[in-house]
GROMACS .gro file of C-alpha atoms in nm:
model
  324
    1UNK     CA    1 -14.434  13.478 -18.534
    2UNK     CA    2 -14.511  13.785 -18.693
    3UNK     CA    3 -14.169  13.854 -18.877
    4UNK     CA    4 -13.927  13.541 -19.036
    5UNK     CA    5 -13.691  13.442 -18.691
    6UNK     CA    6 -13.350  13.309 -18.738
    7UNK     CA    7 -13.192  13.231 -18.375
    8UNK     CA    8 -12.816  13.398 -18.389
    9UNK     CA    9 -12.734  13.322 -17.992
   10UNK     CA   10 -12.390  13.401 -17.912
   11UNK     CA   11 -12.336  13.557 -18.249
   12UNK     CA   12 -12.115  13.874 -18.252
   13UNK     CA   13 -12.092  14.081 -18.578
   14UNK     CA   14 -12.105  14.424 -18.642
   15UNK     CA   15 -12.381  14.543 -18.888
   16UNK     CA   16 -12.428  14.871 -19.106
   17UNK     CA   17 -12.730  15.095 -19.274
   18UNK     CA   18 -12.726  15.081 -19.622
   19UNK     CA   19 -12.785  15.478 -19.603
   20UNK     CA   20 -12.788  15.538 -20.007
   21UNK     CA   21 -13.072  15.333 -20.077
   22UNK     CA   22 -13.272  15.499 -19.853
   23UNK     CA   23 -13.145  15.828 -19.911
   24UNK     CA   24 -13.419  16.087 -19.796
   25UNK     CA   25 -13.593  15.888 -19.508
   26UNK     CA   26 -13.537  16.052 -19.204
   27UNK     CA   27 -13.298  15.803 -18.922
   28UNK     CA   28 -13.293  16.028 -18.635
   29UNK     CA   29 -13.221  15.914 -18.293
   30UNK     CA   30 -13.454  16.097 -18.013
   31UNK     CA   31 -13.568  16.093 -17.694
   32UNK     CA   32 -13.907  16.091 -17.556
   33UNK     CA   33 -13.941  16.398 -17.462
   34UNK     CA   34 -13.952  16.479 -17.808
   35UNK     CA   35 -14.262  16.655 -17.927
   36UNK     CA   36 -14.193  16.795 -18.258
   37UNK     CA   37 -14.028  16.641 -18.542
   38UNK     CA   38 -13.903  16.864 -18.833
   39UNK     CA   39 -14.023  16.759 -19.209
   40UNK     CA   40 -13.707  16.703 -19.408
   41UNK     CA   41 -13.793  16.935 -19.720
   42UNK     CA   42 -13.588  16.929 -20.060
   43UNK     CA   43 -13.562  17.102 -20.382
   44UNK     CA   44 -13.785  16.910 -20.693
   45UNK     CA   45 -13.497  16.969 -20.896
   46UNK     CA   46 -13.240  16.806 -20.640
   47UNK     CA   47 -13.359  16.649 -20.363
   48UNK     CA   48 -13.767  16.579 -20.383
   49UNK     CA   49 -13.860  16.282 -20.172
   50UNK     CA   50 -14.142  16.132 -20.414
   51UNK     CA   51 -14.156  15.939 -20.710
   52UNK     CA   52 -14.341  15.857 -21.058
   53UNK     CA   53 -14.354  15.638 -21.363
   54UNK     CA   54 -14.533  15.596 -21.659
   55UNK     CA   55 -14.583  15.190 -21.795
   56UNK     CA   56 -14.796  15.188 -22.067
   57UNK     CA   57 -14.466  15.105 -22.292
   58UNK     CA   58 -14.317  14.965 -22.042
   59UNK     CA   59 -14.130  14.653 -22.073
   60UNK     CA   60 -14.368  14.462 -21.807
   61UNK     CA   61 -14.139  14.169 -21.804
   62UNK     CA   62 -14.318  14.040 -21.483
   63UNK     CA   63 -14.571  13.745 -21.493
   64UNK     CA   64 -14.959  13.921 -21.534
   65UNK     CA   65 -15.215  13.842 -21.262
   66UNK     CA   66 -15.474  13.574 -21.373
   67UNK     CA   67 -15.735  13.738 -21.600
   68UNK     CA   68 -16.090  13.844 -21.509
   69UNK     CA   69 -16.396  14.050 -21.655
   70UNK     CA   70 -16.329  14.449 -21.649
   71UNK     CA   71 -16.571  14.636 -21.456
   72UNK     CA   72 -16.458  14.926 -21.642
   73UNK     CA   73 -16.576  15.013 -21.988
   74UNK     CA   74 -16.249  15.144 -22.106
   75UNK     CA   75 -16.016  14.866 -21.957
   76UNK     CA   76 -16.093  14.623 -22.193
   77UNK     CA   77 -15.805  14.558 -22.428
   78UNK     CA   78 -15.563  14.787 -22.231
   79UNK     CA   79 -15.259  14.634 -22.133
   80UNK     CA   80 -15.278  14.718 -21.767
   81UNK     CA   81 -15.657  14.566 -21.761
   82UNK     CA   82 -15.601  14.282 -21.499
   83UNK     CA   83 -15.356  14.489 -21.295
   84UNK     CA   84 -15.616  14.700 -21.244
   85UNK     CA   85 -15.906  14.433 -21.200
   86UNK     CA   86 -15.647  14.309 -20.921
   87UNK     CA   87 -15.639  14.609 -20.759
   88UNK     CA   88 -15.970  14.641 -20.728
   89UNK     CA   89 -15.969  14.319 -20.589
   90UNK     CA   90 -15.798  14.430 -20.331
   91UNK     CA   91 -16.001  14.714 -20.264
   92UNK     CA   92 -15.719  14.988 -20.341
   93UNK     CA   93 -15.883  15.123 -20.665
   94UNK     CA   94 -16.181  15.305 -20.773
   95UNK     CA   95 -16.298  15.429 -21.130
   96UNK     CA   96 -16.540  15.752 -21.192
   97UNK     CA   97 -16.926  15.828 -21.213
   98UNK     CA   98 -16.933  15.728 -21.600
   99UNK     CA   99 -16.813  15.396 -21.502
  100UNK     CA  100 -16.497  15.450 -21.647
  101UNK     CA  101 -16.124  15.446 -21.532
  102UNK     CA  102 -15.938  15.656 -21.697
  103UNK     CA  103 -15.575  15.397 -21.740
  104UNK     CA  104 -15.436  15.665 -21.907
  105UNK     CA  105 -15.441  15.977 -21.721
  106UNK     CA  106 -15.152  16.130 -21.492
  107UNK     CA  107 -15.165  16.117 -21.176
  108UNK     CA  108 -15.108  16.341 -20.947
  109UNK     CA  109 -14.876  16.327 -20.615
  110UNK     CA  110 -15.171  16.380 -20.414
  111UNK     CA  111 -15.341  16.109 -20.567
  112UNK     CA  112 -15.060  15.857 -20.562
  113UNK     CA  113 -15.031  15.925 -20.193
  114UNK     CA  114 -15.384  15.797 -20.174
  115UNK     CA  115 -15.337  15.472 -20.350
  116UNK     CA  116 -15.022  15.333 -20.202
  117UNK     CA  117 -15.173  15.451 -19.874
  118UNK     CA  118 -15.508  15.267 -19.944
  119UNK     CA  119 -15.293  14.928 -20.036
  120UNK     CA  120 -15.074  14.898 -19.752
  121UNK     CA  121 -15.329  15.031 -19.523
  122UNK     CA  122 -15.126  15.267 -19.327
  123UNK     CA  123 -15.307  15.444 -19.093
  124UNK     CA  124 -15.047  15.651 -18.865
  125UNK     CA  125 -15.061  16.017 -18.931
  126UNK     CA  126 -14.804  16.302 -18.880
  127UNK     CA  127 -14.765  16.705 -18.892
  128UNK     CA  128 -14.606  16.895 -19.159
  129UNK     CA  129 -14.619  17.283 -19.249
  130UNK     CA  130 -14.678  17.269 -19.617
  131UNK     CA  131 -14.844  17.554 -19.724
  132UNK     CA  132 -15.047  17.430 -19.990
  133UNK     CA  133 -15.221  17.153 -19.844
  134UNK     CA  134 -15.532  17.274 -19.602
  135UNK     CA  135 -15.697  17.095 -19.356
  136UNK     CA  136 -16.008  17.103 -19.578
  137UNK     CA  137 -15.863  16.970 -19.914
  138UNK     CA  138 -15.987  16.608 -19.971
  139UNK     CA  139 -15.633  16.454 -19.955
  140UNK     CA  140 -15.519  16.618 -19.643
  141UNK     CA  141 -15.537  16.303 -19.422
  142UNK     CA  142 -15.370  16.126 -19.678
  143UNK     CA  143 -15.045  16.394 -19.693
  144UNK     CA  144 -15.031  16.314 -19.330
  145UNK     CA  145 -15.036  15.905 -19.372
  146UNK     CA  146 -14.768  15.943 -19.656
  147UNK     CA  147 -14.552  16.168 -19.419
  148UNK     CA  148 -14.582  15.979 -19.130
  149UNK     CA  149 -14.482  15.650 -19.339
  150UNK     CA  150 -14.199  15.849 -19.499
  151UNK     CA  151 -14.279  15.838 -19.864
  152UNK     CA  152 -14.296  16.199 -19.895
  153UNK     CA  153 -14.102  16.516 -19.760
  154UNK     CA  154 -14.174  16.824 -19.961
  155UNK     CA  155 -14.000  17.129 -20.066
  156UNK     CA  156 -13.768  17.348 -19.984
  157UNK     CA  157 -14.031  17.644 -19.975
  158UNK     CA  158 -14.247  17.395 -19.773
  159UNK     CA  159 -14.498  17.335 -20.063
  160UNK     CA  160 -14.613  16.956 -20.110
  161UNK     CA  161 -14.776  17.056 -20.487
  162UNK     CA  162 -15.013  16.770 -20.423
  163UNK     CA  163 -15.182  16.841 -20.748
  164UNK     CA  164 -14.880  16.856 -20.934
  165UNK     CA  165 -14.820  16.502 -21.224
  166UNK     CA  166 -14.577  16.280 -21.032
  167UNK     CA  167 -14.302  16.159 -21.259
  168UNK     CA  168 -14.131  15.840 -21.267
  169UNK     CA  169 -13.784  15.915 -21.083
  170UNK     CA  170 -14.032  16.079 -20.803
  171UNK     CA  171 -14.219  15.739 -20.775
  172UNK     CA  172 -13.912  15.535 -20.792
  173UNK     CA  173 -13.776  15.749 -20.457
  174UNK     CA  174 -14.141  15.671 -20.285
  175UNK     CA  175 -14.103  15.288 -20.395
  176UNK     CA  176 -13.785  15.266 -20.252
  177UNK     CA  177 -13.883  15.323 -19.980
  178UNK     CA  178 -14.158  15.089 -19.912
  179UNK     CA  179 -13.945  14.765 -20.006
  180UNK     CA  180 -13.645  14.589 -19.869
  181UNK     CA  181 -13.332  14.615 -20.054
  182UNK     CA  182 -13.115  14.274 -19.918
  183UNK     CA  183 -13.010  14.099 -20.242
  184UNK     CA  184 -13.089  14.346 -20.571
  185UNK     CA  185 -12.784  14.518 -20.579
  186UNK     CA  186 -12.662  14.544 -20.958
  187UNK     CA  187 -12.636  14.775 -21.265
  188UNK     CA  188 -12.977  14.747 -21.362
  189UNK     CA  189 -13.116  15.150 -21.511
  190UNK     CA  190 -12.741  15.253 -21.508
  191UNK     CA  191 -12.776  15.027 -21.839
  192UNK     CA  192 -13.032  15.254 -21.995
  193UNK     CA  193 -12.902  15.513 -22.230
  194UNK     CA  194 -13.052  15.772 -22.083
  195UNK     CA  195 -12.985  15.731 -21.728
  196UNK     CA  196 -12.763  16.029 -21.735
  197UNK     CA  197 -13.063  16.245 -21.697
  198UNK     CA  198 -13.186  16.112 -21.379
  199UNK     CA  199 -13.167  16.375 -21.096
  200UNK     CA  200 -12.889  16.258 -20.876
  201UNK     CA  201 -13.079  16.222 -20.569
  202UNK     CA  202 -13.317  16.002 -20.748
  203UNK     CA  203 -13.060  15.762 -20.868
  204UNK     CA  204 -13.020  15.535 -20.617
  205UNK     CA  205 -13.388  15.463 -20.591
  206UNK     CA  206 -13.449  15.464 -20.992
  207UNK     CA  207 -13.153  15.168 -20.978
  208UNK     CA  208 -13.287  14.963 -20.654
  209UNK     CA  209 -13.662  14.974 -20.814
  210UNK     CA  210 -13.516  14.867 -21.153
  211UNK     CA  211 -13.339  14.575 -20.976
  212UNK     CA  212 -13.652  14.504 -20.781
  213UNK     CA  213 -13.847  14.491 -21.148
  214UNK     CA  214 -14.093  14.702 -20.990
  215UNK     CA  215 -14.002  15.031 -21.215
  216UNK     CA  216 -13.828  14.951 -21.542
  217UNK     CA  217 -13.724  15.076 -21.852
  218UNK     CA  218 -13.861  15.065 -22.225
  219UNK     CA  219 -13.877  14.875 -22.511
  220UNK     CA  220 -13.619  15.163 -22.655
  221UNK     CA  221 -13.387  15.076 -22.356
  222UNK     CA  222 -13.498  15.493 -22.168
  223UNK     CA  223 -13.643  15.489 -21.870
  224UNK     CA  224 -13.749  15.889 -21.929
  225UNK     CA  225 -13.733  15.979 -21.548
  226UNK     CA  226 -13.963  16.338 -21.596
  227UNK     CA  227 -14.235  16.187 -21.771
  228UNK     CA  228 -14.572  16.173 -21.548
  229UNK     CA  229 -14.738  15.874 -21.452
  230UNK     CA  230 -15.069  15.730 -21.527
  231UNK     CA  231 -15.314  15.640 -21.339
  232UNK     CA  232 -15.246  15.254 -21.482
  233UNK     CA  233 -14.907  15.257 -21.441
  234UNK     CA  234 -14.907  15.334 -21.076
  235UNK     CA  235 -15.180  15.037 -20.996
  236UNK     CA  236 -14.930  14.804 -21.162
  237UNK     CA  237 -14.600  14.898 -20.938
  238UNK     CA  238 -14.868  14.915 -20.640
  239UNK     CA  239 -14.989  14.586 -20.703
  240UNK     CA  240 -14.645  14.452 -20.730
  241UNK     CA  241 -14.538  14.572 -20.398
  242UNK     CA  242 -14.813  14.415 -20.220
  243UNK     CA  243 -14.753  14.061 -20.403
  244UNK     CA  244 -14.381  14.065 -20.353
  245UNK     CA  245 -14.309  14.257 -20.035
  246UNK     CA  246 -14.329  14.060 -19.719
  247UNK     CA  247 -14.573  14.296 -19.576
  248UNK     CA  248 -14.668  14.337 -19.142
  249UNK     CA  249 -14.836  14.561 -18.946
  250UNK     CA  250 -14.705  14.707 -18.610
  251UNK     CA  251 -14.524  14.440 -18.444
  252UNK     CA  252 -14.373  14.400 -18.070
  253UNK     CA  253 -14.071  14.230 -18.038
  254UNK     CA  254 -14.053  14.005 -17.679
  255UNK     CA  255 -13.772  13.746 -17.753
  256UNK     CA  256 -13.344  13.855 -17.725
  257UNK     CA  257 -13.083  13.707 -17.948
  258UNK     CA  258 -13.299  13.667 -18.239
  259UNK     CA  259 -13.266  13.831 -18.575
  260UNK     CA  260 -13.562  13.970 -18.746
  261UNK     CA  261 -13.532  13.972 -19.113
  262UNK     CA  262 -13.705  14.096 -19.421
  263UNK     CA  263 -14.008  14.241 -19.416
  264UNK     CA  264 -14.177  14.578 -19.446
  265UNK     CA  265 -14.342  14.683 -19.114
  266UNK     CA  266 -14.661  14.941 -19.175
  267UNK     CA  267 -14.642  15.098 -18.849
  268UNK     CA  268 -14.423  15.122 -18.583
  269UNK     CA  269 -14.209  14.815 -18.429
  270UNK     CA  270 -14.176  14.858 -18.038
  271UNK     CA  271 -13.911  14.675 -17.832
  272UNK     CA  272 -14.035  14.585 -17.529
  273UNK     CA  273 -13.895  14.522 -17.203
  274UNK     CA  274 -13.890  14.130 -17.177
  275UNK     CA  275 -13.603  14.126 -17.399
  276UNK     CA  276 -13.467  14.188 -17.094
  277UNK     CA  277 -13.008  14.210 -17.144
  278UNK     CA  278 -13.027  14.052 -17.452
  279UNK     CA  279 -12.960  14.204 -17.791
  280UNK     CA  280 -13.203  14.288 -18.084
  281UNK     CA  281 -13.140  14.217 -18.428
  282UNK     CA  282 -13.283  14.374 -18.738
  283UNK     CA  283 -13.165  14.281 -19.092
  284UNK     CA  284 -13.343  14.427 -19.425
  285UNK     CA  285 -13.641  14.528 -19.299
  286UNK     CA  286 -13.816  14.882 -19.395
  287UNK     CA  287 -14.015  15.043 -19.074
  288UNK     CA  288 -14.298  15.285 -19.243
  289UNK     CA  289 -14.310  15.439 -18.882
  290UNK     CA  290 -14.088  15.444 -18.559
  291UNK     CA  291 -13.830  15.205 -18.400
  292UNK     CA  292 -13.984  15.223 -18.016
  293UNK     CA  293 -13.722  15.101 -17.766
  294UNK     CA  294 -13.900  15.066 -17.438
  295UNK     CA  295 -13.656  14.858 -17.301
  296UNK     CA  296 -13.444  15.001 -17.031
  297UNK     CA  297 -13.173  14.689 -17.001
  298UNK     CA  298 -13.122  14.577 -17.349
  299UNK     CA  299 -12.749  14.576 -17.437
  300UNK     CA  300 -12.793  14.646 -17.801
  301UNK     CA  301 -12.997  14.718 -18.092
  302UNK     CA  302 -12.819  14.613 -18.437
  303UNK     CA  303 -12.918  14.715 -18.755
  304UNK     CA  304 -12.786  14.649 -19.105
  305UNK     CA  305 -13.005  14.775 -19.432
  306UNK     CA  306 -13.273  14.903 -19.172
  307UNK     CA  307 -13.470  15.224 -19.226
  308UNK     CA  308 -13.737  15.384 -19.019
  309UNK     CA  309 -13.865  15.782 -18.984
  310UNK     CA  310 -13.721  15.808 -18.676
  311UNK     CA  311 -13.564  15.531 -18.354
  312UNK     CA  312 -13.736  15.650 -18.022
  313UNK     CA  313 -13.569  15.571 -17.729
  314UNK     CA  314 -13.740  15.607 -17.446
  315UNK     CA  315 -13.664  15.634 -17.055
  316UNK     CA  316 -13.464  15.867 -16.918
  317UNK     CA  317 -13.070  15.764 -16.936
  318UNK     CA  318 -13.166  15.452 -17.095
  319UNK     CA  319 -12.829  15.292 -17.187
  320UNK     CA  320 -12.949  15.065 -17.507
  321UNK     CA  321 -12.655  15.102 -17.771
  322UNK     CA  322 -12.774  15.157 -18.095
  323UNK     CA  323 -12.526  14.943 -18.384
  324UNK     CA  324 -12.573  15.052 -18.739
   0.00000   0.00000   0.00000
C-alpha cells in the first residue's frame, strides 16, 4: 500500500482544512474543461509565497547524520559538514569547479527552487507569466516544477526575482508547505522575542516549521525572519524533510471507506473509478500537485488538514461531494 490505511467503514464524521497553515497554496475546485490556471501572486512585503533561513547559529537541536569524509575542501570543520555530505548522498547537492562548496553563501530563490526540487524529485511542471524568468535562463524548468508543486507564487507585479537572497520567513512559507501539519500545533517562534517582526502572512508557516524543528530560532532566542539563507543552511532543513516526511510519489487510490493518512504526495493523487459509491478519506496529507477525481459515483471526498494546488473533478455533472 502506497500510503498508511486505516479501515473507517461505517464511520460518519465531518472533517475540516486546516486553511491557515497552508495559507498561500492554491485549493480551487475546477472542472475539466479547465485549461488555464491563474498564478496566485502576492506582495514580498505581505503576502510572498516563498521562504528562507539562515542556520549557521542556529540552535540545531536535532540529532546530526552519522559522520563521513568531506569531499569539499572548505566543509571540513563547518558545522553543517555532514548535512551536506548527506545531501550529497542523496544526490541533491553539488559544489563548484574549485572543488569547493561555498556553506556560507546566500542563496538565492532561484536556487533554492532547484534544491528542494532536486530532493523530492518533483517532476510536474506548470505555466506562470513572470516577467523576469525567460525560457532561456538556466532555472526556468525549475520555476515551473516549484509552481506546479506550489512552493512558490510570485508577485504582485508578476516578477518571481529568482536571483533575489531568499530569507528565512520566505523559506519557512515554502517548508510549510511540503510537510504535514497533524500533531505540531503549539507556541513554538511566538516564544522568540522577536517574533513581532515576522510578516504576518509568514507567521503561520514560521510557527508550524518551528514546531516541526525544521526552522528554528537562535542561541539569543531571534529567529531574524529577513536575514538570507545560506547555501548550508538550506541543505540542512532539505535534508530534514526528506528524513522525517513520509514522502510518495503519484498515487491512485482503488479501495472506498478507507482513510489515507499522513504523507506528502509529490505528484498528483487520482481517484479512480473502482471506488465505486463509497467514500474517500484523506487526513494530513500535503498533495504537491492535483486531487484527480475520476470517479463518477463516489458519494464523497473528505478532507481534514489536506492541501493540494488545485481538486480536479472531472466528468461532466459528476455529483462527488467534496467535505472539507
Amino acid at each position: 500500500m502506497i500510503i498508511k490505511k486505516i479501515a473507517v467503514l461505517g464511520l460518519c464524521i465531518s472533517l475540516t482544512i486546516n486553511s491557515v497553515a497552508y495559507a498561500g497554496v492554491l485549493d480551487s475546485i475546477i472542472d475539466e474543461s479547465t485549461t488555464v490556471e491563474e498564478l496566485d501572486t502576492e506582495d514580498s512585503n505581505e503576502k510572498e509565497d516563498s521562504a528562507t533561513e539562515d542556520l549557521s547559529e542556529e540552535d540545531t537541536t536535532v540529532e546530526e547524520p552519522a559522520v563521513i569524509t568531506a569531499k569539499f575542501s572548505d566543509i571540513e570543520g563547518h558545522w553543517a559538514k555532514n548535512w551536506i555530505n548527506e545531501a550529497i548522498k542523496l544526490g541533491f547537492v553539488s559544489g563548484y569547479d574549485d572543488g569547493t562548496f561555498k556553506p556560507d553563501r546566500t542563496i538565492t530563490r532561484a536556487e533554492f527552487s532547484k534544491l528542494l526540487n532536486g530532493a523530492l524529485k518533483t517532476e510536474k511542471k506548470a505555466d506562470f507569466n513572470f516577467t523576469d524568468v525567460k525560457s532561456s535562463e538556466w532555472f526556468y524548468d525549475e520555476v515551473r516544477k516549484s509552481v506546479a508543486s506550489g512552493f512558490f507564487s510570485g508577485y504582485e507585479n508578476n516578477t518571481f526575482r529568482p536571483n533575489n537572497p531568499i530569507k528565512r520567513e520566505e523559506v519557512a512559507k515554502v517548508v510549510s508547505s511540503a510537510m504535514t501539519t497533524g500533531g505540531v500545533d503549539g507556541e513554538g517562534a511566538t516564544l522568540l522575542s522577536d517574533y513581532g517582526t515576522v510578516q504576518e502572512w509568514a507567521k503561520p508557516s514560521v510557527n508550524a516549521v518551528y514546531n516541526k524543528g525544521y526552522i528554528l530560532g537562535y542561541p539569543d532566542k531571534t529567529y531574524q525572519p529577513a536575514k538570507a539563507l545560506t547555501r548550508a543552511e538550506a541543505v540542512k532543513i532539505i535534508y530534514e524533510i526528506i528524513e522525517n516526511e513520509n514522502i510518495e510519489y503519484g498515487i491512485n487510490i482503488t479501495n472506498y471507506d478507507e482513510l489515507y493518512t499522513s504523507a506528502v504526495v509529490v505528484g498528483d493523487i487520482n481517484i479512480l473509478d473502482s471506488v465505486g459509491t463509497g467514500n474517500v478519506y484523506l487526513k494530513n496529507v500535503v498533495v504537491l500537485g492535483d486531487i484527480v477525481i475520476h470517479a463518477t459515483k463516489a458519494n464523497t471526498v473528505q478532507l481534514t488538514d489536506v492541501t493540494a494546488r488545485n481538486i480536479v473533478v472531472k466528468g461532466e455533472n459528476n455529483p462527488v461531494k467534496i467535505v472539507k
